[in-house]
């Protein structure tokens, strides 16, 4: 609701400002150019999403994503001991983390939702500390291959869309570390 108000306000202010300054043709041209750019970006992103969804399916068929998920289980058992008691929940969480690690946010989302639903059972509508930790890990995920960002950069004309890798690796490790520390700190602080 709030974003609807913000976007509507921006459009109305643009139209009023364009009308008062006599630049309605420039406002119209900018709106059409923006719509054209949005469609072009959506189409190029659809291709990127199809490509990486196919890569994820090949990884699933080859057992690579399962092996990656199994590699995360010891760490996830320490971070989320309650959720690790249920093998299906632990599987969904580890698959979510591995998909995020590969930069496949679109493939990771259903896995994260499945894990969150399983973790939310019996909590009477109140998020547990582990569920909040899952949200933090999902939001600030470490990415080895930022496929979506590279796709956007490629669609916008970048000659080398993956040249951002070192910065992405550093930023994602720092954000996950800060998020995990904050989640653990707040869980202890609010319990007291």
PDB file of C-alpha atoms in Angstrom, residues 63-189:
ATOM      1  CA  UNK A  63      23.580 -34.592  -7.860  1.00  0.00           C
ATOM      2  CA  UNK A  64      25.789 -31.529  -7.504  1.00  0.00           C
ATOM      3  CA  UNK A  65      23.206 -29.422  -5.665  1.00  0.00           C
ATOM      4  CA  UNK A  66      22.459 -32.351  -3.328  1.00  0.00           C
ATOM      5  CA  UNK A  67      26.159 -32.683  -2.521  1.00  0.00           C
ATOM      6  CA  UNK A  68      26.381 -28.942  -1.910  1.00  0.00           C
ATOM      7  CA  UNK A  69      23.340 -29.120   0.353  1.00  0.00           C
ATOM      8  CA  UNK A  70      24.876 -31.995   2.327  1.00  0.00           C
ATOM      9  CA  UNK A  71      28.062 -29.968   2.761  1.00  0.00           C
ATOM     10  CA  UNK A  72      26.089 -27.228   4.545  1.00  0.00           C
ATOM     11  CA  UNK A  73      24.223 -29.507   6.940  1.00  0.00           C
ATOM     12  CA  UNK A  74      26.864 -29.615   9.717  1.00  0.00           C
ATOM     13  CA  UNK A  75      26.990 -25.815   9.858  1.00  0.00           C
ATOM     14  CA  UNK A  76      23.209 -25.498   9.685  1.00  0.00           C
ATOM     15  CA  UNK A  77      22.799 -28.030  12.506  1.00  0.00           C
ATOM     16  CA  UNK A  78      24.885 -25.767  14.726  1.00  0.00           C
ATOM     17  CA  UNK A  79      23.053 -22.602  13.670  1.00  0.00           C
ATOM     18  CA  UNK A  80      19.559 -24.113  13.815  1.00  0.00           C
ATOM     19  CA  UNK A  81      19.466 -27.079  16.186  1.00  0.00           C
ATOM     20  CA  UNK A  82      15.665 -27.043  16.454  1.00  0.00           C
ATOM     21  CA  UNK A  83      15.057 -27.082  12.714  1.00  0.00           C
ATOM     22  CA  UNK A  84      17.719 -29.743  12.145  1.00  0.00           C
ATOM     23  CA  UNK A  85      15.657 -32.258  14.137  1.00  0.00           C
ATOM     24  CA  UNK A  86      13.323 -32.536  11.137  1.00  0.00           C
ATOM     25  CA  UNK A  87      15.211 -33.985   8.128  1.00  0.00           C
ATOM     26  CA  UNK A  88      12.838 -32.442   5.557  1.00  0.00           C
ATOM     27  CA  UNK A  89      13.195 -28.975   7.080  1.00  0.00           C
ATOM     28  CA  UNK A  90      16.980 -29.312   7.188  1.00  0.00           C
ATOM     29  CA  UNK A  91      16.953 -30.468   3.553  1.00  0.00           C
ATOM     30  CA  UNK A  92      14.880 -27.441   2.494  1.00  0.00           C
ATOM     31  CA  UNK A  93      17.120 -25.038   4.432  1.00  0.00           C
ATOM     32  CA  UNK A  94      20.345 -26.504   3.039  1.00  0.00           C
ATOM     33  CA  UNK A  95      18.948 -26.520  -0.515  1.00  0.00           C
ATOM     34  CA  UNK A  96      17.890 -22.878  -0.048  1.00  0.00           C
ATOM     35  CA  UNK A  97      21.351 -21.891   1.165  1.00  0.00           C
ATOM     36  CA  UNK A  98      23.085 -23.734  -1.678  1.00  0.00           C
ATOM     37  CA  UNK A  99      20.784 -22.168  -4.312  1.00  0.00           C
ATOM     38  CA  UNK A 100      21.467 -18.725  -2.850  1.00  0.00           C
ATOM     39  CA  UNK A 101      25.194 -19.496  -2.863  1.00  0.00           C
ATOM     40  CA  UNK A 102      24.953 -20.102  -6.597  1.00  0.00           C
ATOM     41  CA  UNK A 103      23.071 -16.833  -7.083  1.00  0.00           C
ATOM     42  CA  UNK A 104      19.847 -18.575  -8.072  1.00  0.00           C
ATOM     43  CA  UNK A 105      17.483 -16.437  -6.031  1.00  0.00           C
ATOM     44  CA  UNK A 106      14.473 -17.442  -8.132  1.00  0.00           C
ATOM     45  CA  UNK A 107      15.176 -21.121  -7.507  1.00  0.00           C
ATOM     46  CA  UNK A 108      15.984 -20.488  -3.839  1.00  0.00           C
ATOM     47  CA  UNK A 109      12.723 -18.709  -3.026  1.00  0.00           C
ATOM     48  CA  UNK A 110      10.403 -21.749  -3.141  1.00  0.00           C
ATOM     49  CA  UNK A 111      12.893 -23.725  -1.050  1.00  0.00           C
ATOM     50  CA  UNK A 112      13.051 -20.930   1.525  1.00  0.00           C
ATOM     51  CA  UNK A 113       9.264 -20.697   1.655  1.00  0.00           C
ATOM     52  CA  UNK A 114       9.002 -24.459   2.155  1.00  0.00           C
ATOM     53  CA  UNK A 115      11.569 -24.350   4.969  1.00  0.00           C
ATOM     54  CA  UNK A 116       9.850 -21.348   6.609  1.00  0.00           C
ATOM     55  CA  UNK A 117       6.453 -23.063   6.492  1.00  0.00           C
ATOM     56  CA  UNK A 118       7.864 -26.166   8.093  1.00  0.00           C
ATOM     57  CA  UNK A 119       9.652 -24.108  10.760  1.00  0.00           C
ATOM     58  CA  UNK A 120       6.506 -22.072  11.494  1.00  0.00           C
ATOM     59  CA  UNK A 121       4.388 -25.117  12.336  1.00  0.00           C
ATOM     60  CA  UNK A 122       3.224 -25.023  15.928  1.00  0.00           C
ATOM     61  CA  UNK A 123       4.525 -21.524  16.638  1.00  0.00           C
ATOM     62  CA  UNK A 124       1.057 -19.964  16.845  1.00  0.00           C
ATOM     63  CA  UNK A 125       1.895 -17.177  14.406  1.00  0.00           C
ATOM     64  CA  UNK A 126       5.045 -16.011  16.206  1.00  0.00           C
ATOM     65  CA  UNK A 127       8.371 -16.350  14.407  1.00  0.00           C
ATOM     66  CA  UNK A 128      10.961 -18.380  16.275  1.00  0.00           C
ATOM     67  CA  UNK A 129      14.573 -17.258  16.564  1.00  0.00           C
ATOM     68  CA  UNK A 130      15.579 -19.905  14.033  1.00  0.00           C
ATOM     69  CA  UNK A 131      12.942 -18.745  11.552  1.00  0.00           C
ATOM     70  CA  UNK A 132      14.249 -15.183  11.895  1.00  0.00           C
ATOM     71  CA  UNK A 133      17.763 -16.551  11.348  1.00  0.00           C
ATOM     72  CA  UNK A 134      16.574 -18.259   8.140  1.00  0.00           C
ATOM     73  CA  UNK A 135      15.132 -14.970   6.894  1.00  0.00           C
ATOM     74  CA  UNK A 136      18.433 -13.205   7.643  1.00  0.00           C
ATOM     75  CA  UNK A 137      20.460 -15.908   5.878  1.00  0.00           C
ATOM     76  CA  UNK A 138      18.110 -15.852   2.900  1.00  0.00           C
ATOM     77  CA  UNK A 139      18.110 -12.070   2.621  1.00  0.00           C
ATOM     78  CA  UNK A 140      21.849 -11.516   3.055  1.00  0.00           C
ATOM     79  CA  UNK A 141      22.963 -14.686   1.267  1.00  0.00           C
ATOM     80  CA  UNK A 142      26.549 -15.374   0.297  1.00  0.00           C
ATOM     81  CA  UNK A 143      26.774 -15.585  -3.486  1.00  0.00           C
ATOM     82  CA  UNK A 144      29.596 -17.204  -5.407  1.00  0.00           C
ATOM     83  CA  UNK A 145      27.924 -16.588  -8.759  1.00  0.00           C
ATOM     84  CA  UNK A 146      25.657 -13.501  -8.775  1.00  0.00           C
ATOM     85  CA  UNK A 147      23.698 -14.658 -11.826  1.00  0.00           C
ATOM     86  CA  UNK A 148      20.837 -12.160 -11.546  1.00  0.00           C
ATOM     87  CA  UNK A 149      23.072  -9.112 -11.065  1.00  0.00           C
ATOM     88  CA  UNK A 150      25.352 -10.238 -13.879  1.00  0.00           C
ATOM     89  CA  UNK A 151      22.267 -10.661 -16.069  1.00  0.00           C
ATOM     90  CA  UNK A 152      21.096  -7.135 -15.315  1.00  0.00           C
ATOM     91  CA  UNK A 153      24.580  -5.774 -15.995  1.00  0.00           C
ATOM     92  CA  UNK A 154      24.733  -7.689 -19.297  1.00  0.00           C
ATOM     93  CA  UNK A 155      21.289  -6.450 -20.305  1.00  0.00           C
ATOM     94  CA  UNK A 156      22.377  -2.886 -19.613  1.00  0.00           C
ATOM     95  CA  UNK A 157      25.384  -3.227 -21.914  1.00  0.00           C
ATOM     96  CA  UNK A 158      28.226  -4.202 -19.581  1.00  0.00           C
ATOM     97  CA  UNK A 159      31.157  -5.672 -21.506  1.00  0.00           C
ATOM     98  CA  UNK A 160      32.214  -7.783 -18.506  1.00  0.00           C
ATOM     99  CA  UNK A 161      29.159  -8.426 -16.302  1.00  0.00           C
ATOM    100  CA  UNK A 162      31.046 -10.716 -13.890  1.00  0.00           C
ATOM    101  CA  UNK A 163      33.876  -8.282 -13.098  1.00  0.00           C
ATOM    102  CA  UNK A 164      32.047  -7.458  -9.850  1.00  0.00           C
ATOM    103  CA  UNK A 165      32.791 -10.878  -8.317  1.00  0.00           C
ATOM    104  CA  UNK A 166      35.373  -9.854  -5.675  1.00  0.00           C
ATOM    105  CA  UNK A 167      33.161  -7.010  -4.456  1.00  0.00           C
ATOM    106  CA  UNK A 168      30.090  -9.299  -4.366  1.00  0.00           C
ATOM    107  CA  UNK A 169      31.981 -11.967  -2.431  1.00  0.00           C
ATOM    108  CA  UNK A 170      33.253  -9.493   0.147  1.00  0.00           C
ATOM    109  CA  UNK A 171      29.940  -7.693   0.542  1.00  0.00           C
ATOM    110  CA  UNK A 172      27.930 -10.907   0.838  1.00  0.00           C
ATOM    111  CA  UNK A 173      30.271 -12.457   3.425  1.00  0.00           C
ATOM    112  CA  UNK A 174      30.185  -9.253   5.471  1.00  0.00           C
ATOM    113  CA  UNK A 175      26.400  -8.935   5.222  1.00  0.00           C
ATOM    114  CA  UNK A 176      25.775 -12.551   6.247  1.00  0.00           C
ATOM    115  CA  UNK A 177      28.231 -12.260   9.141  1.00  0.00           C
ATOM    116  CA  UNK A 178      26.653  -9.019  10.347  1.00  0.00           C
ATOM    117  CA  UNK A 179      23.156 -10.469   9.928  1.00  0.00           C
ATOM    118  CA  UNK A 180      23.961 -13.654  11.844  1.00  0.00           C
ATOM    119  CA  UNK A 181      25.633 -11.730  14.664  1.00  0.00           C
ATOM    120  CA  UNK A 182      22.719  -9.300  14.882  1.00  0.00           C
ATOM    121  CA  UNK A 183      20.154 -12.125  14.869  1.00  0.00           C
ATOM    122  CA  UNK A 184      21.989 -14.001  17.629  1.00  0.00           C
ATOM    123  CA  UNK A 185      22.444 -10.805  19.665  1.00  0.00           C
ATOM    124  CA  UNK A 186      18.793  -9.775  19.342  1.00  0.00           C
ATOM    125  CA  UNK A 187      17.573 -13.261  20.191  1.00  0.00           C
ATOM    126  CA  UNK A 188      19.494 -13.115  23.484  1.00  0.00           C
ATOM    127  CA  UNK A 189      18.672  -9.475  24.159  1.00  0.00           C
TER     128      UNK A 189
END
